[in-house]
């Protein structure tokens, strides 16, 4: 196995990727790449600056000058150019704006190096839509985590209500379906399992069960128990 092994975890919104990736990174003492947060940071900055999605040149300028910093503590804070934008970035607006800028090939290209820079010893857990297909096609382990859309909407609803944020299940279900469609149908880096990816359906699994499955798979790849 390479000095900096990568576990790539791809899947649709609400499949549990983020939670699972965070637990795995902490457990293995690996770095963590939340690539969705990078797309969200771009989307929110574009929104705040009132730039049209069609203005690719200006969006790329934003990306090239943008400093995104992650603080992985209790809530996982995200700072853009020193400003704490965690709440906005994690909002539904953040998700929708992210998926709008994510269809632009220039945006994906400009974010590639930033993502590759997360690969460091002793290893990386990378969470997103194209980790196993485009960003880390040589990942030691590729997981495609899925769950049915009703279950994913319900999880998101529970998460938001738990945080005291207003939400309705029909609205969340509609937004998730719209985002799924945009992510899977875009011509550049569409959401799909990478070559050799193990597909896990988390609909009826607990977080711990998914984590255990991934650790068992990684132990096989690494030829040592985790
Ligand atoms: O994973 P998360 O919900 O934070 O991602 C937000 C959006 O960013 C996704 O719906 C997708 O459009 C985009 N994204 C992407 N490629 C990634 C990660 C996220 O296109 N690697």
GROMACS .gro file of C-alpha atoms and ligand atoms in nm:
model
  247
    1UNK     CA    1   0.000   0.000   0.000
    2UNK     CA    2   0.116   0.356  -0.077
    3UNK     CA    3   0.245   0.591   0.194
    4UNK     CA    4  -0.069   0.806   0.164
    5UNK     CA    5  -0.362   0.571   0.109
    6UNK     CA    6  -0.694   0.727   0.014
    7UNK     CA    7  -1.042   0.607   0.106
    8UNK     CA    8  -1.280   0.770  -0.144
    9UNK     CA    9  -1.642   0.793  -0.034
   10UNK     CA   10  -1.889   0.909  -0.296
   11UNK     CA   11  -2.267   0.918  -0.298
   12UNK     CA   12  -2.574   1.138  -0.310
   13UNK     CA   13  -2.674   1.396  -0.047
   14UNK     CA   14  -2.801   1.245   0.273
   15UNK     CA   15  -2.644   0.904   0.221
   16UNK     CA   16  -2.438   0.957   0.538
   17UNK     CA   17  -2.105   1.014   0.358
   18UNK     CA   18  -2.004   1.316   0.564
   19UNK     CA   19  -2.070   1.152   0.899
   20UNK     CA   20  -1.905   0.825   0.799
   21UNK     CA   21  -1.602   1.004   0.650
   22UNK     CA   22  -1.555   1.210   0.968
   23UNK     CA   23  -1.570   0.904   1.195
   24UNK     CA   24  -1.331   0.707   0.971
   25UNK     CA   25  -1.077   0.991   0.954
   26UNK     CA   26  -1.079   1.029   1.334
   27UNK     CA   27  -1.055   0.653   1.388
   28UNK     CA   28  -0.765   0.608   1.142
   29UNK     CA   29  -0.602   0.942   1.227
   30UNK     CA   30  -0.625   1.031   0.855
   31UNK     CA   31  -0.681   1.376   0.700
   32UNK     CA   32  -1.034   1.456   0.590
   33UNK     CA   33  -1.145   1.619   0.266
   34UNK     CA   34  -1.504   1.742   0.264
   35UNK     CA   35  -1.508   1.833  -0.106
   36UNK     CA   36  -1.876   1.931  -0.094
   37UNK     CA   37  -1.783   2.210   0.149
   38UNK     CA   38  -1.543   2.351  -0.112
   39UNK     CA   39  -1.822   2.360  -0.373
   40UNK     CA   40  -2.057   2.507  -0.112
   41UNK     CA   41  -1.801   2.776  -0.022
   42UNK     CA   42  -1.774   2.873  -0.390
   43UNK     CA   43  -2.154   2.871  -0.430
   44UNK     CA   44  -2.212   3.089  -0.124
   45UNK     CA   45  -1.939   3.334  -0.222
   46UNK     CA   46  -2.090   3.363  -0.571
   47UNK     CA   47  -2.432   3.419  -0.415
   48UNK     CA   48  -2.304   3.682  -0.169
   49UNK     CA   49  -2.117   3.864  -0.445
   50UNK     CA   50  -2.430   3.856  -0.667
   51UNK     CA   51  -2.230   3.709  -0.956
   52UNK     CA   52  -2.427   3.538  -1.233
   53UNK     CA   53  -2.361   3.163  -1.268
   54UNK     CA   54  -2.286   3.235  -1.635
   55UNK     CA   55  -1.994   3.462  -1.537
   56UNK     CA   56  -1.737   3.182  -1.531
   57UNK     CA   57  -1.438   3.414  -1.551
   58UNK     CA   58  -1.528   3.595  -1.232
   59UNK     CA   59  -1.614   3.270  -1.051
   60UNK     CA   60  -1.271   3.128  -1.136
   61UNK     CA   61  -1.112   3.447  -1.006
   62UNK     CA   62  -1.300   3.398  -0.678
   63UNK     CA   63  -1.175   3.038  -0.651
   64UNK     CA   64  -0.815   3.133  -0.725
   65UNK     CA   65  -0.818   3.400  -0.453
   66UNK     CA   66  -1.032   3.213  -0.202
   67UNK     CA   67  -0.885   3.080   0.121
   68UNK     CA   68  -1.100   2.802   0.268
   69UNK     CA   69  -1.003   2.678   0.610
   70UNK     CA   70  -1.159   2.382   0.796
   71UNK     CA   71  -1.167   2.352   1.173
   72UNK     CA   72  -1.262   1.998   1.266
   73UNK     CA   73  -1.389   2.039   1.620
   74UNK     CA   74  -1.734   1.964   1.765
   75UNK     CA   75  -1.930   2.127   1.481
   76UNK     CA   76  -1.672   2.137   1.202
   77UNK     CA   77  -1.641   2.505   1.123
   78UNK     CA   78  -1.561   2.643   0.775
   79UNK     CA   79  -1.394   2.979   0.728
   80UNK     CA   80  -1.376   3.158   0.393
   81UNK     CA   81  -1.115   3.432   0.383
   82UNK     CA   82  -1.119   3.437   0.763
   83UNK     CA   83  -1.499   3.468   0.794
   84UNK     CA   84  -1.693   3.189   0.966
   85UNK     CA   85  -1.951   3.090   0.701
   86UNK     CA   86  -2.040   2.750   0.854
   87UNK     CA   87  -2.415   2.810   0.888
   88UNK     CA   88  -2.462   2.953   0.538
   89UNK     CA   89  -2.241   2.690   0.379
   90UNK     CA   90  -2.433   2.408   0.549
   91UNK     CA   91  -2.775   2.557   0.463
   92UNK     CA   92  -3.004   2.433   0.185
   93UNK     CA   93  -2.906   2.745  -0.009
   94UNK     CA   94  -2.542   2.636   0.023
   95UNK     CA   95  -2.628   2.293  -0.121
   96UNK     CA   96  -2.831   2.432  -0.409
   97UNK     CA   97  -2.568   2.696  -0.498
   98UNK     CA   98  -2.295   2.430  -0.476
   99UNK     CA   99  -2.470   2.204  -0.723
  100UNK     CA  100  -2.521   2.498  -0.961
  101UNK     CA  101  -2.152   2.597  -0.971
  102UNK     CA  102  -2.049   2.229  -0.971
  103UNK     CA  103  -2.184   2.176  -1.324
  104UNK     CA  104  -1.923   2.416  -1.462
  105UNK     CA  105  -1.615   2.229  -1.590
  106UNK     CA  106  -1.394   2.535  -1.522
  107UNK     CA  107  -1.499   2.533  -1.155
  108UNK     CA  108  -1.425   2.162  -1.121
  109UNK     CA  109  -1.085   2.214  -1.284
  110UNK     CA  110  -0.999   2.509  -1.059
  111UNK     CA  111  -1.087   2.307  -0.746
  112UNK     CA  112  -0.887   2.000  -0.849
  113UNK     CA  113  -0.546   2.108  -0.716
  114UNK     CA  114  -0.700   2.233  -0.393
  115UNK     CA  115  -0.848   1.885  -0.339
  116UNK     CA  116  -0.532   1.696  -0.435
  117UNK     CA  117  -0.340   1.901  -0.176
  118UNK     CA  118  -0.534   1.725   0.103
  119UNK     CA  119  -0.350   1.398   0.031
  120UNK     CA  120  -0.097   1.365   0.310
  121UNK     CA  121   0.042   1.094   0.537
  122UNK     CA  122  -0.069   0.878   0.706
  123UNK     CA  123  -0.373   0.883   0.476
  124UNK     CA  124  -0.685   1.061   0.356
  125UNK     CA  125  -1.058   1.004   0.372
  126UNK     CA  126  -1.215   1.201   0.084
  127UNK     CA  127  -1.589   1.259   0.067
  128UNK     CA  128  -1.776   1.387  -0.240
  129UNK     CA  129  -1.927   1.293  -0.574
  130UNK     CA  130  -1.621   1.230  -0.792
  131UNK     CA  131  -1.353   1.127  -0.542
  132UNK     CA  132  -1.320   0.774  -0.683
  133UNK     CA  133  -1.381   0.867  -1.047
  134UNK     CA  134  -1.186   1.191  -1.109
  135UNK     CA  135  -0.997   1.333  -0.811
  136UNK     CA  136  -0.845   1.013  -0.666
  137UNK     CA  137  -0.903   0.744  -0.931
  138UNK     CA  138  -0.610   0.551  -0.775
  139UNK     CA  139  -0.773   0.543  -0.429
  140UNK     CA  140  -0.693   0.227  -0.233
  141UNK     CA  141  -1.057   0.188  -0.139
  142UNK     CA  142  -1.361   0.333  -0.316
  143UNK     CA  143  -1.699   0.332  -0.149
  144UNK     CA  144  -2.023   0.439  -0.315
  145UNK     CA  145  -2.269   0.506  -0.035
  146UNK     CA  146  -2.635   0.519  -0.124
  147UNK     CA  147  -2.976   0.522   0.047
  148UNK     CA  148  -3.326   0.564  -0.086
  149UNK     CA  149  -3.436   0.923  -0.138
  150UNK     CA  150  -3.719   0.917   0.123
  151UNK     CA  151  -3.477   0.798   0.390
  152UNK     CA  152  -3.220   1.061   0.290
  153UNK     CA  153  -3.481   1.339   0.308
  154UNK     CA  154  -3.596   1.213   0.649
  155UNK     CA  155  -3.236   1.213   0.778
  156UNK     CA  156  -3.182   1.568   0.656
  157UNK     CA  157  -3.514   1.673   0.815
  158UNK     CA  158  -3.419   1.522   1.152
  159UNK     CA  159  -3.077   1.689   1.130
  160UNK     CA  160  -3.224   2.036   1.061
  161UNK     CA  161  -3.504   2.010   1.320
  162UNK     CA  162  -3.246   1.885   1.572
  163UNK     CA  163  -3.051   2.206   1.512
  164UNK     CA  164  -3.368   2.416   1.555
  165UNK     CA  165  -3.378   2.503   1.182
  166UNK     CA  166  -3.723   2.520   1.018
  167UNK     CA  167  -3.781   2.261   0.743
  168UNK     CA  168  -4.058   2.060   0.580
  169UNK     CA  169  -4.020   1.708   0.450
  170UNK     CA  170  -4.187   1.770   0.108
  171UNK     CA  171  -3.957   2.069   0.043
  172UNK     CA  172  -3.648   1.870   0.139
  173UNK     CA  173  -3.755   1.576  -0.075
  174UNK     CA  174  -3.809   1.803  -0.376
  175UNK     CA  175  -3.470   1.976  -0.327
  176UNK     CA  176  -3.289   1.643  -0.286
  177UNK     CA  177  -3.442   1.503  -0.606
  178UNK     CA  178  -3.350   1.820  -0.792
  179UNK     CA  179  -2.992   1.805  -0.663
  180UNK     CA  180  -2.968   1.430  -0.741
  181UNK     CA  181  -3.080   1.500  -1.096
  182UNK     CA  182  -2.829   1.785  -1.143
  183UNK     CA  183  -2.545   1.577  -0.993
  184UNK     CA  184  -2.610   1.258  -1.188
  185UNK     CA  185  -2.704   1.411  -1.524
  186UNK     CA  186  -2.428   1.672  -1.561
  187UNK     CA  187  -2.184   1.591  -1.842
  188UNK     CA  188  -1.871   1.667  -1.632
  189UNK     CA  189  -1.786   1.435  -1.341
  190UNK     CA  190  -2.139   1.304  -1.292
  191UNK     CA  191  -2.215   1.121  -0.968
  192UNK     CA  192  -2.150   0.751  -1.025
  193UNK     CA  193  -1.948   0.471  -0.864
  194UNK     CA  194  -1.579   0.470  -0.957
  195UNK     CA  195  -1.412   0.168  -1.117
  196UNK     CA  196  -1.391  -0.104  -0.853
  197UNK     CA  197  -1.607   0.085  -0.601
  198UNK     CA  198  -1.791  -0.113  -0.334
  199UNK     CA  199  -2.156  -0.008  -0.326
  200UNK     CA  200  -2.312   0.013   0.020
  201UNK     CA  201  -2.682   0.085   0.066
  202UNK     CA  202  -2.717   0.256   0.404
  203UNK     CA  203  -3.100   0.277   0.402
  204UNK     CA  204  -3.141   0.013   0.673
  205UNK     CA  205  -2.794   0.036   0.830
  206UNK     CA  206  -2.680   0.229   1.136
  207UNK     CA  207  -2.382   0.464   1.110
  208UNK     CA  208  -2.177   0.216   1.314
  209UNK     CA  209  -2.267  -0.071   1.078
  210UNK     CA  210  -2.147   0.128   0.776
  211UNK     CA  211  -1.826   0.233   0.955
  212UNK     CA  212  -1.759  -0.132   1.050
  213UNK     CA  213  -1.813  -0.246   0.689
  214UNK     CA  214  -1.571   0.016   0.554
  215UNK     CA  215  -1.306  -0.064   0.819
  216UNK     CA  216  -1.331  -0.435   0.736
  217UNK     CA  217  -1.285  -0.356   0.366
  218UNK     CA  218  -0.992  -0.125   0.439
  219UNK     CA  219  -0.827  -0.389   0.659
  220UNK     CA  220  -0.831  -0.624   0.360
  221UNK     CA  221  -0.676  -0.360   0.133
  222UNK     CA  222  -0.416  -0.259   0.392
  223UNK     CA  223  -0.345  -0.622   0.493
  224UNK     CA  224  -0.378  -0.531   0.861
  225UNK     CA  225  -0.674  -0.503   1.098
  226UNK     CA  226  -0.840  -0.167   1.173
  227LIG     O1  227  -2.178   1.678  -0.031
  227LIG     P1  228  -2.250   1.809  -0.030
  227LIG     O2  229  -2.399   1.797  -0.012
  227LIG     O3  230  -2.190   1.906   0.066
  227LIG     O4  231  -2.224   1.870  -0.176
  227LIG     C1  232  -2.294   1.983  -0.221
  227LIG     C2  233  -2.298   1.982  -0.372
  227LIG     O5  234  -2.166   2.005  -0.423
  227LIG     C3  235  -2.344   1.852  -0.438
  227LIG     O6  236  -2.485   1.845  -0.452
  227LIG     C4  237  -2.273   1.853  -0.572
  227LIG     O7  238  -2.347   1.926  -0.667
  227LIG     C5  239  -2.145   1.931  -0.544
  227LIG     N1  240  -2.029   1.844  -0.530
  227LIG     C6  241  -1.967   1.799  -0.644
  227LIG     N2  242  -1.853   1.724  -0.636
  227LIG     C7  243  -1.802   1.692  -0.517
  227LIG     C8  244  -1.865   1.734  -0.398
  227LIG     C9  245  -1.980   1.809  -0.408
  227LIG     O8  246  -2.013   1.826  -0.754
  227LIG     N3  247  -1.689   1.621  -0.512
   0.00000   0.00000   0.00000
